[in-house]
Short mmCIF file of C-alpha atoms in Angstrom, two decimals:
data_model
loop_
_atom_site.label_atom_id
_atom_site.label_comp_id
_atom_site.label_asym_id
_atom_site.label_seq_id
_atom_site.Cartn_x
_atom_site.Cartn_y
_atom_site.Cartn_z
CA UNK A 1 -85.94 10.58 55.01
CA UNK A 2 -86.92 9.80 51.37
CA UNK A 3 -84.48 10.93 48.87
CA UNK A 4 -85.79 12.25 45.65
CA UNK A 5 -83.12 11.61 43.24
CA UNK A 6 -85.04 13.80 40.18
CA UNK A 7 -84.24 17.00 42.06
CA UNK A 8 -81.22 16.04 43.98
CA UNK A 9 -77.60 17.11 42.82
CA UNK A 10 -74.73 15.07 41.83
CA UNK A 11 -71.87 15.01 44.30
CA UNK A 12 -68.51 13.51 43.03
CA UNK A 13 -67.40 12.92 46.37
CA UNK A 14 -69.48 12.77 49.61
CA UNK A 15 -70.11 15.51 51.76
CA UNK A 16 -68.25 14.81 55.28
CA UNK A 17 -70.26 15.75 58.49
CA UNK A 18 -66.88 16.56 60.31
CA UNK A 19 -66.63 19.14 57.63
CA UNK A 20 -69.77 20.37 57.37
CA UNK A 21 -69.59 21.53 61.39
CA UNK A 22 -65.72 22.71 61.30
CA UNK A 23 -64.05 24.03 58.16
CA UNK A 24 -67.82 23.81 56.03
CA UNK A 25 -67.58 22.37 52.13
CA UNK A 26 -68.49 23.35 48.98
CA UNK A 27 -71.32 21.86 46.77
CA UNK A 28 -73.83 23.27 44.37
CA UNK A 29 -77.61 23.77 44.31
CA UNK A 30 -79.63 24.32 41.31
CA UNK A 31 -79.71 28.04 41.20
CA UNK A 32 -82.57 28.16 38.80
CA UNK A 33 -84.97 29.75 41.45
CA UNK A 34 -87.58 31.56 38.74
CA UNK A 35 -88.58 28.37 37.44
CA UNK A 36 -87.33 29.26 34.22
CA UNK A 37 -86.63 26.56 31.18
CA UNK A 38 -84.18 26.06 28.52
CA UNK A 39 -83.68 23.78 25.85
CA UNK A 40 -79.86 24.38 24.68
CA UNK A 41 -76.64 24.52 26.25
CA UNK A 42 -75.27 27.56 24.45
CA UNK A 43 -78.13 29.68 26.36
CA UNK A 44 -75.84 32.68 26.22
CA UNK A 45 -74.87 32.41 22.27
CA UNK A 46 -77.52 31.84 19.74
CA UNK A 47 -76.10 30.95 16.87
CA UNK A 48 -78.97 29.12 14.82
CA UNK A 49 -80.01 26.36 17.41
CA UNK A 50 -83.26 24.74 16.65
CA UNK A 51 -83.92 24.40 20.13
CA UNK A 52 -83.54 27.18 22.00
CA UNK A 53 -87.48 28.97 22.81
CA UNK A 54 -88.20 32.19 25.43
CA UNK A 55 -90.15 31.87 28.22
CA UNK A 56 -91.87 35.10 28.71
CA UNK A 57 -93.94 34.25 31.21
CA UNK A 58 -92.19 37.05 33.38
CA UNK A 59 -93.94 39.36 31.19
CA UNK A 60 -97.07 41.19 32.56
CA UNK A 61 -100.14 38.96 33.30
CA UNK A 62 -102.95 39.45 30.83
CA UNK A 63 -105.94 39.01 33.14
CA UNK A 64 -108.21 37.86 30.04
CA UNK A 65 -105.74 34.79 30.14
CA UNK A 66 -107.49 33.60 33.48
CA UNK A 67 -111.08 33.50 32.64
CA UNK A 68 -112.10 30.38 32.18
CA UNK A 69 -112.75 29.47 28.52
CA UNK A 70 -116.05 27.87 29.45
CA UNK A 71 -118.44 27.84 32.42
CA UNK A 72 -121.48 25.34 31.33
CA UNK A 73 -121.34 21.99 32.47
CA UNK A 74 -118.11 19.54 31.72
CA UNK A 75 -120.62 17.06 30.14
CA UNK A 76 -121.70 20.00 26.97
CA UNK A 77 -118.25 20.65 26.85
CA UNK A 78 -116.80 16.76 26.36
CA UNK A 79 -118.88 16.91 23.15
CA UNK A 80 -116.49 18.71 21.44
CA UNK A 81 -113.75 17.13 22.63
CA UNK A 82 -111.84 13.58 22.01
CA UNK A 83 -111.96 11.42 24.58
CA UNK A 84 -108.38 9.84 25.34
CA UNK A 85 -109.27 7.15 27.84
CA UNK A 86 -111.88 6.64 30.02
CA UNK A 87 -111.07 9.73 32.30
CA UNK A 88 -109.21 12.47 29.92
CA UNK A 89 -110.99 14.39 27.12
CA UNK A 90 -109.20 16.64 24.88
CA UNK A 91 -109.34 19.32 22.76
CA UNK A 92 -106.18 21.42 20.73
CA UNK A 93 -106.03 24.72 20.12
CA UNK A 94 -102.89 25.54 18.84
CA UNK A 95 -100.79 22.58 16.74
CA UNK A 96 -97.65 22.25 18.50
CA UNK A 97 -94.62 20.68 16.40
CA UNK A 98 -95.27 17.46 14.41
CA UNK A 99 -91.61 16.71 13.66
CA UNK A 100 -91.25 16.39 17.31
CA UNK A 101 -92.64 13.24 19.65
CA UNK A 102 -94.84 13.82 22.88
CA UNK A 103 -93.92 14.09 26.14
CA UNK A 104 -92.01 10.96 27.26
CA UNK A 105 -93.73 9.20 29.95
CA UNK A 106 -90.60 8.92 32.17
CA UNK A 107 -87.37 10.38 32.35
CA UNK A 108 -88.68 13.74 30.88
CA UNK A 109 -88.40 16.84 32.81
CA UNK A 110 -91.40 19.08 31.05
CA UNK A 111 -92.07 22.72 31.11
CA UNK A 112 -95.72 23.90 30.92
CA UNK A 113 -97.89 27.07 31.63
CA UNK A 114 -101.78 26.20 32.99
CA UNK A 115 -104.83 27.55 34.12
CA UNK A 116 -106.85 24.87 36.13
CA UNK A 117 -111.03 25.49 36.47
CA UNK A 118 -113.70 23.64 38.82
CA UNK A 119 -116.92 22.80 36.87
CA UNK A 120 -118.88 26.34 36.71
CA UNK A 121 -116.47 28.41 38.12
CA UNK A 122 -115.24 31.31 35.87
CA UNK A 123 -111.64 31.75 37.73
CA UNK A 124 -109.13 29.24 38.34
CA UNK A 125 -108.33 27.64 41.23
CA UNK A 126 -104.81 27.00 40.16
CA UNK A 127 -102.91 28.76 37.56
CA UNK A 128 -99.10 29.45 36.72
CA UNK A 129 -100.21 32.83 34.89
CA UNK A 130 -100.90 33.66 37.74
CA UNK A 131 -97.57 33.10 39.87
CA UNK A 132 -96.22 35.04 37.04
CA UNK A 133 -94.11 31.94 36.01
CA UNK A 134 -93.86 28.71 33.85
CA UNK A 135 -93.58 25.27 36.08
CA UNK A 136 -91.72 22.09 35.42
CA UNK A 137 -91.91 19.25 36.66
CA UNK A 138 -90.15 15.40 35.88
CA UNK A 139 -92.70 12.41 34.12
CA UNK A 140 -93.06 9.08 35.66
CA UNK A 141 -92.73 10.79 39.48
CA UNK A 142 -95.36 11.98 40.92
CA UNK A 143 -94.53 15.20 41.25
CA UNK A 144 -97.90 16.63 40.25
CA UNK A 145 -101.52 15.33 39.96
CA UNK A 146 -102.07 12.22 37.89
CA UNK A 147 -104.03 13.36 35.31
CA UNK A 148 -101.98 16.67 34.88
CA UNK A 149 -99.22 14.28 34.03
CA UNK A 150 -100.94 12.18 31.61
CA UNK A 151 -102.46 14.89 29.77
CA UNK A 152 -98.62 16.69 29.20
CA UNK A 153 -97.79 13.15 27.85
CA UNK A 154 -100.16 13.69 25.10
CA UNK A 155 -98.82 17.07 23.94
CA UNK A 156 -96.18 18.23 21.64
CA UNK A 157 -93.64 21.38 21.99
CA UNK A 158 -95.56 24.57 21.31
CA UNK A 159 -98.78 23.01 21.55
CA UNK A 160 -101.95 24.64 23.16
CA UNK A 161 -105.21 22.73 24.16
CA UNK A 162 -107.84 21.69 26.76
CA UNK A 163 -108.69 18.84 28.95
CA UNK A 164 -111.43 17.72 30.95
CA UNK A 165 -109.58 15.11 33.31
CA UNK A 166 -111.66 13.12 36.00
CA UNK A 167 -111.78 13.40 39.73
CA UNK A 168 -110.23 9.79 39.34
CA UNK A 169 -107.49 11.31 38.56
CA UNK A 170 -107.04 14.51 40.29
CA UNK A 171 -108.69 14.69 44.12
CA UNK A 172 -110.42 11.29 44.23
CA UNK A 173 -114.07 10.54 45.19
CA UNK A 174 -112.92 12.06 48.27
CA UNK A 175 -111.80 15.86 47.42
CA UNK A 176 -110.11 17.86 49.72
CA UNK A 177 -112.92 20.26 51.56
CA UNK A 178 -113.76 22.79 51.73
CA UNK A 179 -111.34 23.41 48.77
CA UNK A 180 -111.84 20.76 46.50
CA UNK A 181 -115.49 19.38 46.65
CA UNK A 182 -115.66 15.32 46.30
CA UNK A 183 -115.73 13.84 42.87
CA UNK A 184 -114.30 17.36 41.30
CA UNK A 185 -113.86 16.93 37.71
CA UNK A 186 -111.28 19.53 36.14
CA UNK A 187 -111.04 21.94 33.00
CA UNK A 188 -107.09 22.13 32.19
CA UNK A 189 -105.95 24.91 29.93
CA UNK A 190 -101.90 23.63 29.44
CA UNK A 191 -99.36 25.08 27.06
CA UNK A 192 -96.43 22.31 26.50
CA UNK A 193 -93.48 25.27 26.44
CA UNK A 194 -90.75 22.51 25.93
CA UNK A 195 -89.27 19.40 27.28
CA UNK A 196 -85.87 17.53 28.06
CA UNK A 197 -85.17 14.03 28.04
CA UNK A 198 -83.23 13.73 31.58
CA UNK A 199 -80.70 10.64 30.98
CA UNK A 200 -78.64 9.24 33.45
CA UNK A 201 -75.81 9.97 35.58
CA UNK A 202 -74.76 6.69 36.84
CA UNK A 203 -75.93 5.08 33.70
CA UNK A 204 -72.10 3.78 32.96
CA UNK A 205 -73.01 1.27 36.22
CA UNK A 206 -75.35 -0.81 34.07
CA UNK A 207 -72.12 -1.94 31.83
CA UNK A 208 -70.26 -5.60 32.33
CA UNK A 209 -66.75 -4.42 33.26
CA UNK A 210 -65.59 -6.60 30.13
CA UNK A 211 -67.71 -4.11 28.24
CA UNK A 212 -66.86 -0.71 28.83
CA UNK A 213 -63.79 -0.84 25.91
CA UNK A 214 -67.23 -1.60 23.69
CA UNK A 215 -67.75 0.71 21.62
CA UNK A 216 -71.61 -0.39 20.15
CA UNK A 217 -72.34 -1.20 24.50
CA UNK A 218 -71.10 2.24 25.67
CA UNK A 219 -72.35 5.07 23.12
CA UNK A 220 -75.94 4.25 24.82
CA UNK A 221 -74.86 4.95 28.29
CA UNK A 222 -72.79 7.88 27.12
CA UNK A 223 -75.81 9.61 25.73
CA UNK A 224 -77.60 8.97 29.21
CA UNK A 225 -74.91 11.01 30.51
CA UNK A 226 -74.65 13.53 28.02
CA UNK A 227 -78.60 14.06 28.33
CA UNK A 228 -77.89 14.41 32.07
CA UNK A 229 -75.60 17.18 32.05
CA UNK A 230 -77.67 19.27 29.46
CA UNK A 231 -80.11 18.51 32.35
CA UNK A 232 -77.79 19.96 35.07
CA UNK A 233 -76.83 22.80 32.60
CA UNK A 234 -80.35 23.88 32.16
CA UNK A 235 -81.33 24.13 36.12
CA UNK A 236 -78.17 26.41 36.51
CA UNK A 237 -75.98 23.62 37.86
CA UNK A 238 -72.94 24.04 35.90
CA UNK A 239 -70.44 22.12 38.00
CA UNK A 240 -72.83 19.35 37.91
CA UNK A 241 -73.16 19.47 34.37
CA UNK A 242 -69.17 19.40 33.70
CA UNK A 243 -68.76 16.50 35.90
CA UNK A 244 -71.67 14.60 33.81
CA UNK A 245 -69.96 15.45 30.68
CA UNK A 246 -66.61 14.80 31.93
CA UNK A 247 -68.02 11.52 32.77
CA UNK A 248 -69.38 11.12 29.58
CA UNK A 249 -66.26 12.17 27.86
CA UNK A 250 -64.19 9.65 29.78
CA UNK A 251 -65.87 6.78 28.81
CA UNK A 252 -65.71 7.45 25.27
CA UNK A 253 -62.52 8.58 24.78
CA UNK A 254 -60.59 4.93 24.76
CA UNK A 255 -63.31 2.71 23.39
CA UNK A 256 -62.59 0.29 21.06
CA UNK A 257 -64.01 0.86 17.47
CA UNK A 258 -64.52 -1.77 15.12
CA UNK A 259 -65.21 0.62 12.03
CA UNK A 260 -64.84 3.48 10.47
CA UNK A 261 -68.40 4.09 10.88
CA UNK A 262 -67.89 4.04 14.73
CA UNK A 263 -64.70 6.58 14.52
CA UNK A 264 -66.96 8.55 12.55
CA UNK A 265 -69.55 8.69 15.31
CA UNK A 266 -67.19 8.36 18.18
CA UNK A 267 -65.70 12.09 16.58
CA UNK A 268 -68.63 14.11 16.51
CA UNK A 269 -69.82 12.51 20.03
CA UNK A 270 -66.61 13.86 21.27
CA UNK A 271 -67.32 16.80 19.53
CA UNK A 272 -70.47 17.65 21.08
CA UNK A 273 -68.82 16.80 24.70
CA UNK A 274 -66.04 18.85 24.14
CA UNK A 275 -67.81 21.90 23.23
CA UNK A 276 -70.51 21.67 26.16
CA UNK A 277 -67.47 21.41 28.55
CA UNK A 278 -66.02 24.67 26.70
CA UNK A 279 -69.26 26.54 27.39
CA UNK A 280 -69.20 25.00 31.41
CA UNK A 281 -65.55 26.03 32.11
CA UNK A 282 -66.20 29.22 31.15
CA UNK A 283 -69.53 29.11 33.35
CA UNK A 284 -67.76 27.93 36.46
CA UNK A 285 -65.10 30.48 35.61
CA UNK A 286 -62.12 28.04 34.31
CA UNK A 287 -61.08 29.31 31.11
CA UNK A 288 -57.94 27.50 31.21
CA UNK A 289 -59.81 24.36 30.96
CA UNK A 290 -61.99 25.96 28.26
CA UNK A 291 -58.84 26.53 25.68
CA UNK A 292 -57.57 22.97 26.53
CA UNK A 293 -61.34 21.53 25.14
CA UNK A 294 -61.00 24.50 22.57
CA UNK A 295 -57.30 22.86 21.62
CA UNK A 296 -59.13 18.98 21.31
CA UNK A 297 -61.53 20.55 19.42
CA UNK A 298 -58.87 21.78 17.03
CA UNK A 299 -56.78 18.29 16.84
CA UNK A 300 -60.33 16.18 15.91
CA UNK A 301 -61.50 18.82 13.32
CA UNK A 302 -58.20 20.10 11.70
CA UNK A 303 -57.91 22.92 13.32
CA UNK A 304 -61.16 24.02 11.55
CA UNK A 305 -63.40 24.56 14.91
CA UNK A 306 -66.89 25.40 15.16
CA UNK A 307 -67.87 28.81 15.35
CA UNK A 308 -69.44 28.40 18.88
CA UNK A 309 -66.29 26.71 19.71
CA UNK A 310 -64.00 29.72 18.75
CA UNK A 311 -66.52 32.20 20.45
CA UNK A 312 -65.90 29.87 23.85
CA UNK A 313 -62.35 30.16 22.93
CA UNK A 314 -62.04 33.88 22.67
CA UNK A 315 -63.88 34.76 25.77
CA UNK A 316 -61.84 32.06 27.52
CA UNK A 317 -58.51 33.91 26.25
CA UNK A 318 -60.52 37.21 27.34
CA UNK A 319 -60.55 36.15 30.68
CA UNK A 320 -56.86 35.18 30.93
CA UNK A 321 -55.78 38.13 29.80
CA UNK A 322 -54.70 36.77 26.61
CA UNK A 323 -56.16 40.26 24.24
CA UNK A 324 -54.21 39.98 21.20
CA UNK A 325 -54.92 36.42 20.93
CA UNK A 326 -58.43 36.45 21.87
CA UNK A 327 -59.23 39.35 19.44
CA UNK A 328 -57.49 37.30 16.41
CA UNK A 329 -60.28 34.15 17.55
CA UNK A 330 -63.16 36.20 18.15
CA UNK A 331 -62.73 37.89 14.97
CA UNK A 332 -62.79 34.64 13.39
CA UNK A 333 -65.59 33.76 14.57
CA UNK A 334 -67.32 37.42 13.05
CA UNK A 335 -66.08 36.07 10.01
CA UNK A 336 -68.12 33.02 9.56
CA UNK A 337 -71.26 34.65 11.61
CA UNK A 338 -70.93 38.51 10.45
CA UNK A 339 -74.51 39.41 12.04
CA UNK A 340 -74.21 37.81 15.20
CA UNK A 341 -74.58 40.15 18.21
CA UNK A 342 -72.53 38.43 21.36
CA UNK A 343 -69.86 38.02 18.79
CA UNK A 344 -69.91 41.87 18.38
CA UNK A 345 -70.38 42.54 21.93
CA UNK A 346 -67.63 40.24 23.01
CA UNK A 347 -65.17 42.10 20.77
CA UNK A 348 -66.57 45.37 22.35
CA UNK A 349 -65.90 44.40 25.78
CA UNK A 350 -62.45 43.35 24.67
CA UNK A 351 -61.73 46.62 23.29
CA UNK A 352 -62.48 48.22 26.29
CA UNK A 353 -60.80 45.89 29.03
CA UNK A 354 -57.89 46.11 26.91
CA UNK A 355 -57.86 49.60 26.76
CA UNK A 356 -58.13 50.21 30.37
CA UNK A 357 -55.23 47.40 30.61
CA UNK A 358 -53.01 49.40 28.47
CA UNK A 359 -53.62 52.74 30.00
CA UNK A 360 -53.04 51.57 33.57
CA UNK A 361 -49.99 49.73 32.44
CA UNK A 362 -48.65 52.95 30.92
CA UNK A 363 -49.63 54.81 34.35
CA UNK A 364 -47.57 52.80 36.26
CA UNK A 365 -44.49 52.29 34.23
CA UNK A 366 -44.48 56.05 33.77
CA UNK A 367 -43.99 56.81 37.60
CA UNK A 368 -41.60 54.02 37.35
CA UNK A 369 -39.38 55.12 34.78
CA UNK A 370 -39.68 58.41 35.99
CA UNK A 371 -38.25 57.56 39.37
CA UNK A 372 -35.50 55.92 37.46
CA UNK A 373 -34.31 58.86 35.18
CA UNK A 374 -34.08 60.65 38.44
CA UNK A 375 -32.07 58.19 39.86
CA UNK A 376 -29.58 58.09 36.91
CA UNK A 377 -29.78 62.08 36.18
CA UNK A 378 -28.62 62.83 39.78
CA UNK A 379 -26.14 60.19 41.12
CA UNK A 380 -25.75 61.42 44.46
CA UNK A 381 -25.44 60.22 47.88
CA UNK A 382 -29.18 61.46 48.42
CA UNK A 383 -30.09 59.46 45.49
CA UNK A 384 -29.68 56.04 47.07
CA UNK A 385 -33.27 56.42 48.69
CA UNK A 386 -35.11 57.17 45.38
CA UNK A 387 -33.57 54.09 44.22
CA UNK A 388 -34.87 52.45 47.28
CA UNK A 389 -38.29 53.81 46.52
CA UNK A 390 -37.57 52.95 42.70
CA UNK A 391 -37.68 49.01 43.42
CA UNK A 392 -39.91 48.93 45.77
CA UNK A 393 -41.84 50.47 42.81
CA UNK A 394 -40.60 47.96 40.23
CA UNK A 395 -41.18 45.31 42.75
CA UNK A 396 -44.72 45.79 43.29
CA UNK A 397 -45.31 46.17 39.83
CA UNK A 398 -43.62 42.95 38.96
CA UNK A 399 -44.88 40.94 42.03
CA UNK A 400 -48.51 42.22 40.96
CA UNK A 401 -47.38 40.33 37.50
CA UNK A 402 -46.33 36.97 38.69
CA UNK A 403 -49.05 36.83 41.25
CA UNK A 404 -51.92 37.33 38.09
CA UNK A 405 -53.10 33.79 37.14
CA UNK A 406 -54.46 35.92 34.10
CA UNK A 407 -51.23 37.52 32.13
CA UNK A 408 -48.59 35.02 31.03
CA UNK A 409 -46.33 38.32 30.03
CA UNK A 410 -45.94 41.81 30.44
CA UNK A 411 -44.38 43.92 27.78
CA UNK A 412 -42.18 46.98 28.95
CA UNK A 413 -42.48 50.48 27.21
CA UNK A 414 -40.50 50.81 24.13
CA UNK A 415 -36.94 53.10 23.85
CA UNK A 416 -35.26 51.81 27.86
CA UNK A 417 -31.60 52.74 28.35
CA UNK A 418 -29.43 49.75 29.31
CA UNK A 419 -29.25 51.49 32.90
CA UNK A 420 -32.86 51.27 33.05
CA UNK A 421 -32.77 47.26 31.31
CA UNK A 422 -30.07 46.60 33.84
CA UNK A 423 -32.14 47.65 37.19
CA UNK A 424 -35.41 45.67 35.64
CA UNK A 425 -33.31 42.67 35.14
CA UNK A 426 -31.76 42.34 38.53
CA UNK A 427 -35.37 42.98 39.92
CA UNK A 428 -36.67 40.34 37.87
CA UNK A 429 -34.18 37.75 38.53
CA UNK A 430 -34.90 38.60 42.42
CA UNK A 431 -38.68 37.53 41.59
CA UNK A 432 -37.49 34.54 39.06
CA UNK A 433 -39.23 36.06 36.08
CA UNK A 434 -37.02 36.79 32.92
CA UNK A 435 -36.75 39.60 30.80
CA UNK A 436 -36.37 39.13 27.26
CA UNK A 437 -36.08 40.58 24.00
CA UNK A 438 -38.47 40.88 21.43
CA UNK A 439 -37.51 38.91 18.54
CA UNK A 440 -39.85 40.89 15.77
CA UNK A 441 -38.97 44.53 17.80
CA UNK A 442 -35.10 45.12 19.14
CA UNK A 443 -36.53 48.01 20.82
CA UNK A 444 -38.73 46.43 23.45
CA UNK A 445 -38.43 43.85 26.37
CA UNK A 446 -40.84 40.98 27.70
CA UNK A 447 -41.24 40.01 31.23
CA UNK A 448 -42.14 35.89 31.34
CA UNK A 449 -43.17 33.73 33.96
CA UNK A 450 -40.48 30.82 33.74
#
């Protein structure tokens, strides 16, 4: 079997066979199944990237789109047209951006929406309008027709325009009847949506082992990396992508710099790495690992983070559990991006989670301390069973606690009598949690994970 190593997925460890027919393993697939494209790695913030572009081509098909744009013969058309080489003419109809470079020959993965004609014939016979969705595709493979390819290579984000490409190119002298008719010549209508430059994941192989402490030998390879897992990100293959930039971030961290020009560099590489891996933890649902890239981020820029960073931060917090602090980051993050709307929303869904936190909270310590005051009101024989039922309450409430990966503490009800403190201490020493005061509040008590 051929392996196609443009589409297939990283592994960081090989799958095992014996696995795969007992126990079964876990690996990812690109999950991107719409043929979708994106351009940025913060695809769920925007927060002024000069990147990020929609893709509407989910919207409804406009059927005007797939007549073709001329029906006379290829040869009246290739007079108004420049002729690229001896087997592409071309024509642009909408200037895509100058400030940007074509379409890479190789190690490009470009997105593009087409309409393809036959000489004469006023509907296409291929057309992604049509399939209701944009197609990509990666340069220098062979993943589509020759002259398809070469024509994208001539064509810069945003831009519209025509081609006339040759059958030598396309189908050959021999076509493929009764489809294609021998020596077909094709009318290309292509809109260049956007493009990536795909890197490299094993690109760190290609440096001398007395090299990799270089810093001027490694920053190359650690940009093939980096480019790779903005690759992996944009196909939906966030594990892939965290492993390429923890790749990435490994080689970089201990390199040797020889001037202040390279620690200058070095910093905002680490930076960039450091922030992608924020926005992939919180993808692959690790938010602990998030606030540990959050807390590098805050060591290399004096604790004066990015705003994207504290956004990553906050929902990262958010998902541990962690409200008060994650509503102090998020709202410092509104602060220095007051109109942006998944800031807002963030701190909405916050509000809300919290609230229904608090309230069942309050629900269950209620029945709890209610089954206590009865306990203490009535000291009778009878009693000894509500107490019974009184720490199994406690018990569950607590084990429920200590068994959450997401709360770190749990703060009991204000105004407890010291037969009620007494009874939740002896429960929590049972579980090997520890109740403690409140240093700010003498009123109310902690439970801690030790």
């Amino acid at each position: 079997m051929e392996e196609d190593v443009g589409v297939c997925n990283f592994l960081k460890d090989p799958l095992s066979i014996n696995d795969l027919i007992t126990s079964g393993t876990n690996f990812e697939i690109n999950t991107n199944f719409d043929d979708g494209f994106t351009n940025v790695i913060y695809d769920e913030l925007n927060l002024g990237s000069d990147d990020e572009f929609e893709d509407d081509s989910k919207a409804p098909i406009d059927q005007t789109l797939l007549v073709s744009p001329w029906t006379k013969s290829f040869h009246e058309l290739k007079q108004h047209m420049l002729q690229l080489n001896p087997y592409i003419w071309k024509k642009i109809t909408k200037t895509g951006n100058e400030e940007e470079s074509v379409v890479p020959a190789v190690n490009a993965r470009a997105c593009i929406r087409y309409n393809a004609y036959w000489e004469g014939e006023g509907a296409p016979f291929d057309s992604s309008f049509l399939r209701g969705s944009s197609h990509s595709f990666y340069t220098g493979r062979n993943e589509v027709l020759e002259g398809l390819e070469h024509a994208v290579c001539t064509m810069r984000k945003g831009e519209n325009a025509q081609f006339v490409i040759s059958y030598h190119l396309l189908f050959r002298e021999m076509g493929c009847p009764p489809r294609v008719k021998p020596k077909a010549d094709g009318l290309f209508i292509i809109e260049l949506v956007g493009f990536n430059l795909i890197g490299d994941i094993d690109a760190d192989q290609q440096i001398p082992e007395e090299d990799k402490n270089k810093y001027a030998i490694v920053i190359d390879k650690v940009k093939e990396i980096h480019l790779k897992g903005l690759d992996f990100f944009a196909q939906g293959m966030h594990r892939n992508a965290c492993r390429a930039f923890e790749k990435a971030l490994d080689l970089l961290k201990f390199c040797r710099l020889s001037s202040e020009d390279e620690e200058r560099e070095q910093t905002t590489f680490l930076l960039k790495l450091y922030t992608n891996l924020a926005v992939c933890y919180i993808k692959i649902n690790a938010p602990a690992k998030t606030c540990i890239m959050c807390k590098e981020i805050r060591h290399l820029t004096n604790n004066k983070p990015s705003c994207k960073a504290l956004f990553q931060e906050g929902r990262a917090l958010l998902m541990l559990g962690e409200y008060e602090k994650a509503r102090g980051i998020l709202i410092r993050a509104q602060h220095m991006e007051p109109n942006n709307g998944d800031i807002s929303r963030e701190l909405k869904i916050l509000e809300d989670r919290y609230k229904r936190y608090k309230d069942n909270e309050q629900k269950m310590w209620s029945k709890a301390m209610g089954l206590l005051k009865t306990t203490v009101a009535e000291p009778t024989k009878e009693n000894d069973d509500y107490l019974g039922d009184l720490e199994q309450e406690m018990l569950k409430l607590m084990q429920n606690f200590k068994d959450s990966e997401d709360q770190k503490d749990l703060k009991l009800p204000a105004g407890l009598t010291s037969k009620e403190i007494e009874t939740l201490d002896a429960l929590a020493n049972r579980l090997d949690l520890k109740l403690t005061l409140n240093t700010l509040d003498n009123n109310t008590y902690t439970l801690k994970k030790k």
